[in-house]
Each structure stands twice: as structure tokens, then as C-alpha cells.
PDB file of C-alpha atoms in Angstrom:
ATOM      1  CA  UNK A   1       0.000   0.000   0.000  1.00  0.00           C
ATOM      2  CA  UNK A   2       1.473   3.310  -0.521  1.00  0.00           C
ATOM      3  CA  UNK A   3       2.561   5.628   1.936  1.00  0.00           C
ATOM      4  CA  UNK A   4       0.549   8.559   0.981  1.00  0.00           C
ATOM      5  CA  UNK A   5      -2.687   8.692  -0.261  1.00  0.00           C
ATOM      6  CA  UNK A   6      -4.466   9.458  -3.089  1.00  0.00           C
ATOM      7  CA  UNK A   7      -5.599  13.242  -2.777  1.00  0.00           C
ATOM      8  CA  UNK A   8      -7.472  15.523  -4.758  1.00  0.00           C
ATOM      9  CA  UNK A   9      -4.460  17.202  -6.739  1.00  0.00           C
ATOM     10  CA  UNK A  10      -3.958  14.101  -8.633  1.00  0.00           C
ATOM     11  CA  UNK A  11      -5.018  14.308 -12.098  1.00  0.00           C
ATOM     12  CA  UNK A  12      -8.200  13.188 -12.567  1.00  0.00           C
ATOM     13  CA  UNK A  13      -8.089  10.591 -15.708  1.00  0.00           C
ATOM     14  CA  UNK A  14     -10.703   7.953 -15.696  1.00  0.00           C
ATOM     15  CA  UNK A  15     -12.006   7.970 -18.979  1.00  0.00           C
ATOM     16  CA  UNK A  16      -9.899  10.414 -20.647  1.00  0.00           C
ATOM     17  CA  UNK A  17      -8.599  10.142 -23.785  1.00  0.00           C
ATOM     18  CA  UNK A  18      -4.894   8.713 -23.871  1.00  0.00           C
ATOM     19  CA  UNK A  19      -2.176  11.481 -25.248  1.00  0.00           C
ATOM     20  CA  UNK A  20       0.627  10.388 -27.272  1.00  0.00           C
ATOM     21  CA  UNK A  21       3.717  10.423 -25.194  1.00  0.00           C
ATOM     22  CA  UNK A  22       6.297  13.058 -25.830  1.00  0.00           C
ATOM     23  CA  UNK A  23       9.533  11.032 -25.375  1.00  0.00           C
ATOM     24  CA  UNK A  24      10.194  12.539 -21.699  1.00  0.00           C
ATOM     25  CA  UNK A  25      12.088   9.641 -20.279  1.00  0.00           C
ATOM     26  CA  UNK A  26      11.723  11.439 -16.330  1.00  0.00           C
ATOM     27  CA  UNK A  27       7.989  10.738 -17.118  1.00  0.00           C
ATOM     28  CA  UNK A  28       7.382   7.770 -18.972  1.00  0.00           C
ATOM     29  CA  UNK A  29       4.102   6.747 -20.767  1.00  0.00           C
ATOM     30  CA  UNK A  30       1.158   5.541 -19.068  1.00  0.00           C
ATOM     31  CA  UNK A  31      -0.529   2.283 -20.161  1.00  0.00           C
ATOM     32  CA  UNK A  32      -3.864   1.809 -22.561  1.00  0.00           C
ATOM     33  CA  UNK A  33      -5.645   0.739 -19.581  1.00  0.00           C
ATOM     34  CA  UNK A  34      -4.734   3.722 -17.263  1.00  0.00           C
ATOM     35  CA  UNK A  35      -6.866   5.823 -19.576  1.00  0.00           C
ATOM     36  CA  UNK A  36     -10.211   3.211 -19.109  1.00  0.00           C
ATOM     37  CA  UNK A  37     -13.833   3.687 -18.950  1.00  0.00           C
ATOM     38  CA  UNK A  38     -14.547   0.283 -17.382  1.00  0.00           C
ATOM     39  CA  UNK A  39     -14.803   0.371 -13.421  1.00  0.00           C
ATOM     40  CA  UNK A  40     -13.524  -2.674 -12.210  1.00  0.00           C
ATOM     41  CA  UNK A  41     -10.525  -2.765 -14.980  1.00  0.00           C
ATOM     42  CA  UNK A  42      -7.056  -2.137 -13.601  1.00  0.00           C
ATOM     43  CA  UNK A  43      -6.052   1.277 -14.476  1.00  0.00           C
ATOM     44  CA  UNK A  44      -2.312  -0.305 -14.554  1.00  0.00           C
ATOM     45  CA  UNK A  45      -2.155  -4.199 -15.756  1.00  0.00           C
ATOM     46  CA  UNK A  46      -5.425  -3.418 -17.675  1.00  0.00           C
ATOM     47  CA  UNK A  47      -6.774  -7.209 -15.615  1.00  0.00           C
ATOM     48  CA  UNK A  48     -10.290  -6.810 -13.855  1.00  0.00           C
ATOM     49  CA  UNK A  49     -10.364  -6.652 -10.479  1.00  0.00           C
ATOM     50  CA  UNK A  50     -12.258  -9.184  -8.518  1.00  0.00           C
ATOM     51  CA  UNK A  51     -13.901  -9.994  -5.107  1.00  0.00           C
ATOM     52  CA  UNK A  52     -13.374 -13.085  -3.406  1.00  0.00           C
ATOM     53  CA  UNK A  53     -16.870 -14.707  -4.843  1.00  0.00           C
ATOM     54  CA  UNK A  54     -14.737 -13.948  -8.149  1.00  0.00           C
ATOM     55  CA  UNK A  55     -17.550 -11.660  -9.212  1.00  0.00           C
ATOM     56  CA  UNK A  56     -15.830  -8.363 -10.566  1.00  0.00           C
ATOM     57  CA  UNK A  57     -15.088  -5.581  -7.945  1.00  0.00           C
ATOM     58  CA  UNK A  58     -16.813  -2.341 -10.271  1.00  0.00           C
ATOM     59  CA  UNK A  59     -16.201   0.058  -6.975  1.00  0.00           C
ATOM     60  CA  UNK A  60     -12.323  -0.307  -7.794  1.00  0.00           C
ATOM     61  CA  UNK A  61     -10.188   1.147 -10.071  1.00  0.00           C
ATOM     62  CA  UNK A  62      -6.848  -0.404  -8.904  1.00  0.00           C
ATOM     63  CA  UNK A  63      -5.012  -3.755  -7.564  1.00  0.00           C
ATOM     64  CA  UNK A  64      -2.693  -2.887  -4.647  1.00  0.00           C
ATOM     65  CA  UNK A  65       0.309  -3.756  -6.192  1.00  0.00           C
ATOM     66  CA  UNK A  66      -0.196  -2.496  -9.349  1.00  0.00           C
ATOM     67  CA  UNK A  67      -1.192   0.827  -7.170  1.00  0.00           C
ATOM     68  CA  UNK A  68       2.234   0.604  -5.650  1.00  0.00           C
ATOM     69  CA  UNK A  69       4.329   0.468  -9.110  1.00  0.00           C
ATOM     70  CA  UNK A  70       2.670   3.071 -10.349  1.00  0.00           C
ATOM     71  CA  UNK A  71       2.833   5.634  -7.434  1.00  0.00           C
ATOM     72  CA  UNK A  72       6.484   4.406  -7.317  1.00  0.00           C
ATOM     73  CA  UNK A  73       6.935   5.702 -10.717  1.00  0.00           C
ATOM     74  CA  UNK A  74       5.327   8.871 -11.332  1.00  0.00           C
ATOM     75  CA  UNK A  75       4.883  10.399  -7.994  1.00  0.00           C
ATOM     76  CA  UNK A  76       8.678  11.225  -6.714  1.00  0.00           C
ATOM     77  CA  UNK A  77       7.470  11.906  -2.896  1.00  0.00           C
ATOM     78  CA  UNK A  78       6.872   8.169  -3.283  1.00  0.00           C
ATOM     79  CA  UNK A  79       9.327   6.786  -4.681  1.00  0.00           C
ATOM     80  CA  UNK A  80      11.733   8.965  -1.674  1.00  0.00           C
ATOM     81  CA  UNK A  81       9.415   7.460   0.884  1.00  0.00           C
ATOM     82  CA  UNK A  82       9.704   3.651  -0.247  1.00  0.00           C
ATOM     83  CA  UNK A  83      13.380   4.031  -0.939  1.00  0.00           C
ATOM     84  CA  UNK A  84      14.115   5.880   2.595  1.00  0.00           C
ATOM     85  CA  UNK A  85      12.025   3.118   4.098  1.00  0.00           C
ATOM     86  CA  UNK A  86      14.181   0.236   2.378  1.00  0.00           C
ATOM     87  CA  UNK A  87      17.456   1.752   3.661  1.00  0.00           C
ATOM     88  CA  UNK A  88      17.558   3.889   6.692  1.00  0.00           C
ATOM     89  CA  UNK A  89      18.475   7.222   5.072  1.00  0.00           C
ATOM     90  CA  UNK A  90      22.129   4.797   4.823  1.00  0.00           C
ATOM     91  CA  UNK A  91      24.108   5.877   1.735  1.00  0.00           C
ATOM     92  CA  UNK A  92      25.372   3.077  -0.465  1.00  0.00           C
ATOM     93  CA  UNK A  93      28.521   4.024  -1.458  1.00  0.00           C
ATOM     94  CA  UNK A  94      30.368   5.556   2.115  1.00  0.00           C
ATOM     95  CA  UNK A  95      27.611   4.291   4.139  1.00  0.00           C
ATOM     96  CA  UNK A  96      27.130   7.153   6.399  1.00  0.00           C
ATOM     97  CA  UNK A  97      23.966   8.062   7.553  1.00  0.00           C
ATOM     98  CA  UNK A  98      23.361  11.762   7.078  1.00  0.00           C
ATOM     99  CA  UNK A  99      20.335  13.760   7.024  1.00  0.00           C
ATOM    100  CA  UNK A 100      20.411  14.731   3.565  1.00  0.00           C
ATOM    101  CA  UNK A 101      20.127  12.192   1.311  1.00  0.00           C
ATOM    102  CA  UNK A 102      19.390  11.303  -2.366  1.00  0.00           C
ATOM    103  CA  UNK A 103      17.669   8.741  -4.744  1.00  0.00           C
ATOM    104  CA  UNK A 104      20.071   7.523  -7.382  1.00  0.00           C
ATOM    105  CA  UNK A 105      18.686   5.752 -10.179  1.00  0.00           C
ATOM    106  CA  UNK A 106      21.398   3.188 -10.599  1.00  0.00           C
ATOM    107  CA  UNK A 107      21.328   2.376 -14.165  1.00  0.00           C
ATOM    108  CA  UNK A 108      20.942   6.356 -15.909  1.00  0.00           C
ATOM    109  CA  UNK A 109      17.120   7.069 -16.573  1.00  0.00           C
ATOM    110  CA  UNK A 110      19.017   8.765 -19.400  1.00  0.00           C
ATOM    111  CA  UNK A 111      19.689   6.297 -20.952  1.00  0.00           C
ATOM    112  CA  UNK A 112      16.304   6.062 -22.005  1.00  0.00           C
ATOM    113  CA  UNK A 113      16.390   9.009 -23.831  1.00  0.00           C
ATOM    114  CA  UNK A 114      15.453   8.724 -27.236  1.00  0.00           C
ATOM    115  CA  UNK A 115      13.942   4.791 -26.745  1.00  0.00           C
ATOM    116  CA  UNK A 116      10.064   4.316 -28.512  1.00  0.00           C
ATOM    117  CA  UNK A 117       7.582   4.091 -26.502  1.00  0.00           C
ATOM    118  CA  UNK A 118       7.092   0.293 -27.133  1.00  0.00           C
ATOM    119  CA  UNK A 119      11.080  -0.751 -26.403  1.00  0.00           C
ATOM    120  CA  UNK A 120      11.150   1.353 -23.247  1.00  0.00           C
ATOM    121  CA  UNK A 121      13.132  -0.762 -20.672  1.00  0.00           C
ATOM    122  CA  UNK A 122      10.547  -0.584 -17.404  1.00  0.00           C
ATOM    123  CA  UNK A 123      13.206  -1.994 -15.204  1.00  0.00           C
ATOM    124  CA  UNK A 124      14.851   1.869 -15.017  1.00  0.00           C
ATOM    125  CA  UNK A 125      12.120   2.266 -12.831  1.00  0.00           C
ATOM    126  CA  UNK A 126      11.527  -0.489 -10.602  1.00  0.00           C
ATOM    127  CA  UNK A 127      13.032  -0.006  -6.775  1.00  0.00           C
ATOM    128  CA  UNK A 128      15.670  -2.397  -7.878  1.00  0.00           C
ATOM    129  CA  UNK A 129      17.281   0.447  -9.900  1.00  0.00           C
ATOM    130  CA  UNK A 130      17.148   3.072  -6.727  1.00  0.00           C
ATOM    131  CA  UNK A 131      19.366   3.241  -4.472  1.00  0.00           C
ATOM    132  CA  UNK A 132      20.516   6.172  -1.486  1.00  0.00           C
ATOM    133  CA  UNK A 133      23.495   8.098  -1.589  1.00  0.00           C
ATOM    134  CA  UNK A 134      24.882  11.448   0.132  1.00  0.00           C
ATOM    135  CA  UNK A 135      24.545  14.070  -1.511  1.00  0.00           C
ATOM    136  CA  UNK A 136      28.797  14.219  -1.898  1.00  0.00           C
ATOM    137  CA  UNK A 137      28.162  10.766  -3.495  1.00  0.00           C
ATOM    138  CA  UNK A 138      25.663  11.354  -5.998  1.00  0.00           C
ATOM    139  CA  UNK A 139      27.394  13.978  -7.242  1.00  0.00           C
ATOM    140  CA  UNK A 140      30.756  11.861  -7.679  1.00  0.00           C
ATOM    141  CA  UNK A 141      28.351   9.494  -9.439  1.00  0.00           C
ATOM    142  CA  UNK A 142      26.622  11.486 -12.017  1.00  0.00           C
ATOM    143  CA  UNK A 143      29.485  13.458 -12.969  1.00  0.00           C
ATOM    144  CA  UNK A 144      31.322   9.856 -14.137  1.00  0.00           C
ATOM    145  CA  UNK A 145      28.341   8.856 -16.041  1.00  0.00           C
ATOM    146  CA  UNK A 146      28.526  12.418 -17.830  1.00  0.00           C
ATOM    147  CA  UNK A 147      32.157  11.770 -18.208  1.00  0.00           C
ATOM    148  CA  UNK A 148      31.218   8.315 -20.076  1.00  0.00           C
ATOM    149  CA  UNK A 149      27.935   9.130 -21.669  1.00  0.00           C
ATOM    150  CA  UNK A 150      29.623  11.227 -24.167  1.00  0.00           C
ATOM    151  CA  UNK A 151      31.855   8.438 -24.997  1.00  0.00           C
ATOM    152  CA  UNK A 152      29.075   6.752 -26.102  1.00  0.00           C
ATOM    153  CA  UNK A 153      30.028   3.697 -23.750  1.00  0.00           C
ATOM    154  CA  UNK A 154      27.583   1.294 -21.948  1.00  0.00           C
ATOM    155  CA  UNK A 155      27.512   1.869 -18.638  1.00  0.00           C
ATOM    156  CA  UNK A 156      29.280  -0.612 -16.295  1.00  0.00           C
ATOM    157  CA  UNK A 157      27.988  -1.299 -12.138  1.00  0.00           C
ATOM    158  CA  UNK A 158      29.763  -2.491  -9.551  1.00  0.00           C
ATOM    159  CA  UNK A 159      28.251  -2.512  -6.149  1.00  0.00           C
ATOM    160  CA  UNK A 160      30.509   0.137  -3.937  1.00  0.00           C
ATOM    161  CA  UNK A 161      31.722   1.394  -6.779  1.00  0.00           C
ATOM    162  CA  UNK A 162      31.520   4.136  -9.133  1.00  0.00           C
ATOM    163  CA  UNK A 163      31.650   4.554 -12.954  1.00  0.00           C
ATOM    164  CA  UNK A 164      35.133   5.436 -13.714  1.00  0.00           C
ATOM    165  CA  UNK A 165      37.021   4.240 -10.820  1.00  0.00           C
ATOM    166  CA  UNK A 166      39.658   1.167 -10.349  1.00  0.00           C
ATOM    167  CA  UNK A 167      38.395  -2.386 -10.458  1.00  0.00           C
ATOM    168  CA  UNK A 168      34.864  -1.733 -12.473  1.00  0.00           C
ATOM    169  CA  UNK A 169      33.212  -4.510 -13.144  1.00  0.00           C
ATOM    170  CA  UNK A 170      30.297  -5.659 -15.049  1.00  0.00           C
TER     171      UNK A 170
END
């Protein structure tokens, strides 16, 4: 379930007409069935939602996990909520526990840039590709990728380590 709630200055949606995406890899296209005018069809996996008599659920508009993806995708308060929750405010890298913190996308959301809509890779955006770092850390971090992004190089992890530095690994 997610942390916050759903509140009024969401966009409301239900039953709108689906615009084409713009290529904005920070905010990535929403599915067919986000845009639906069925109640009881997931706005997310597009599946219908059903009670326990396995008669369809038309008061809901969402499974809870499929609820959770998506707030953990396009709402950012989120997304630093679930991540802070996972690991203590601990950065990965120096693992010191400071007050001000980051979310890192480990693999580069840009490297998404310029992907159609239907190869977009939605593991950039899973919680398996966040991580916490200080804020000395991230910035260590995203100046290497710069550094090798206009190499045109694929990017290389390494838990503990950073892009650039001895002993990168694959």
C-alpha cells in the first residue's frame, strides 16, 4: 500500500482520452488501460479486479500492487518514501547516515532518452534500480556517467563502486 494517499491534486483521468507520449524519459508513458472507462478494470495491468466470490469488484479502479508500481513511478514523494524506508536514510557508497540524502537511479534514466515508446526498458524504474546516496556521493556518481555518456560507452555497475574508478566490473 502506498505511503501517501491518493488526494485531490492528482489528475483526474478515468475515462480520458490517452495522449501520445512526448519522449520525456523522467515521465514515462502511461498504459492503454490507465486511460479506461470500465470500473472494475485495472487502471495499470489493464486485468479486472475481482472480489473473493470472483464476481468483478466495479467500486475499484486499482489492484494494490499495481497501485504501488505506479505511485512508485510517477509520484517522486513516493518513490523517496519507499526508498528511505528500504534503507535507513544509509548511503550506499560511504555508508554514512546523514540527514540529507538522495535517490540515485542506478542504471541512468538517461539512458532512455530517445527509446520508442514500445522498447522502453521498465526496469529503469523499478526499486531495484534506486538506491541512497549522500549528496557528496551522488554527485561523484553522475558526474562519471557524464564523463562516459559522451563516450558513447555502456555503462558498467559495480556494487561500492563508481563509474570510472579502479576495479569496475560488469
Amino acid at each position: 500500500m502506498p505511503l501517501s494517499r491518493y488526494t485531490k491534486r492528482h489528475k483526474k483521468t478515468f475515462g480520458k482520452k490517452k495522449k501520445k507520449w512526448d519522449g520525456d524519459f523522467r515521465n514515462p508513458p502511461k498504459p492503454n488501460s490507465y486511460y479506461t472507462k470500465i470500473k472494475g478494470k485495472c487502471r495499470w495491468c489493464g486485468n479486472m479486479i475481482l472480489n473473493q466470490d470472483d464476481t468483478i469488484n466495479s467500486r475499484r479502479s486499482w489492484h494494490k500492487e499495481c497501485v504501488d508500481e505506479y505511485m512508485l513511478i510517477y509520484h517522486s514523494r513516493e518513490q523517496r518514501a519507499n526508498v528511505k524506508r528500504r534503507d535507513n536514510g544509509k548511503c550506499n557508497h560511504c555508508g554514512d547516515k546523514k540527514s540529507k540524502w538522495e535517490v540515485d537511479h542506478i542504471k541512468p534514466l538517461v539512458e532512455q532518452k530517445g527509446v520508442e515508446e514500445k522498447n522502453l526498458d521498465w526496469s529503469y524504474y523499478k526499486m531495484d534500480n534506486l538506491q541512497t546516496l549522500c549528496k557528496k556521493c551522488h554527485r561523484v556518481k553522475t558526474n562519471s556517467e557524464i564523463h562516459l555518456k559522451g563516450k558513447n560507452k555502456i555503462l558498467t555497475y559495480r556494487i561500492g563502486k563508481f563509474i570510472g574508478e579502479e576495479g569496475e566490473g560488469a
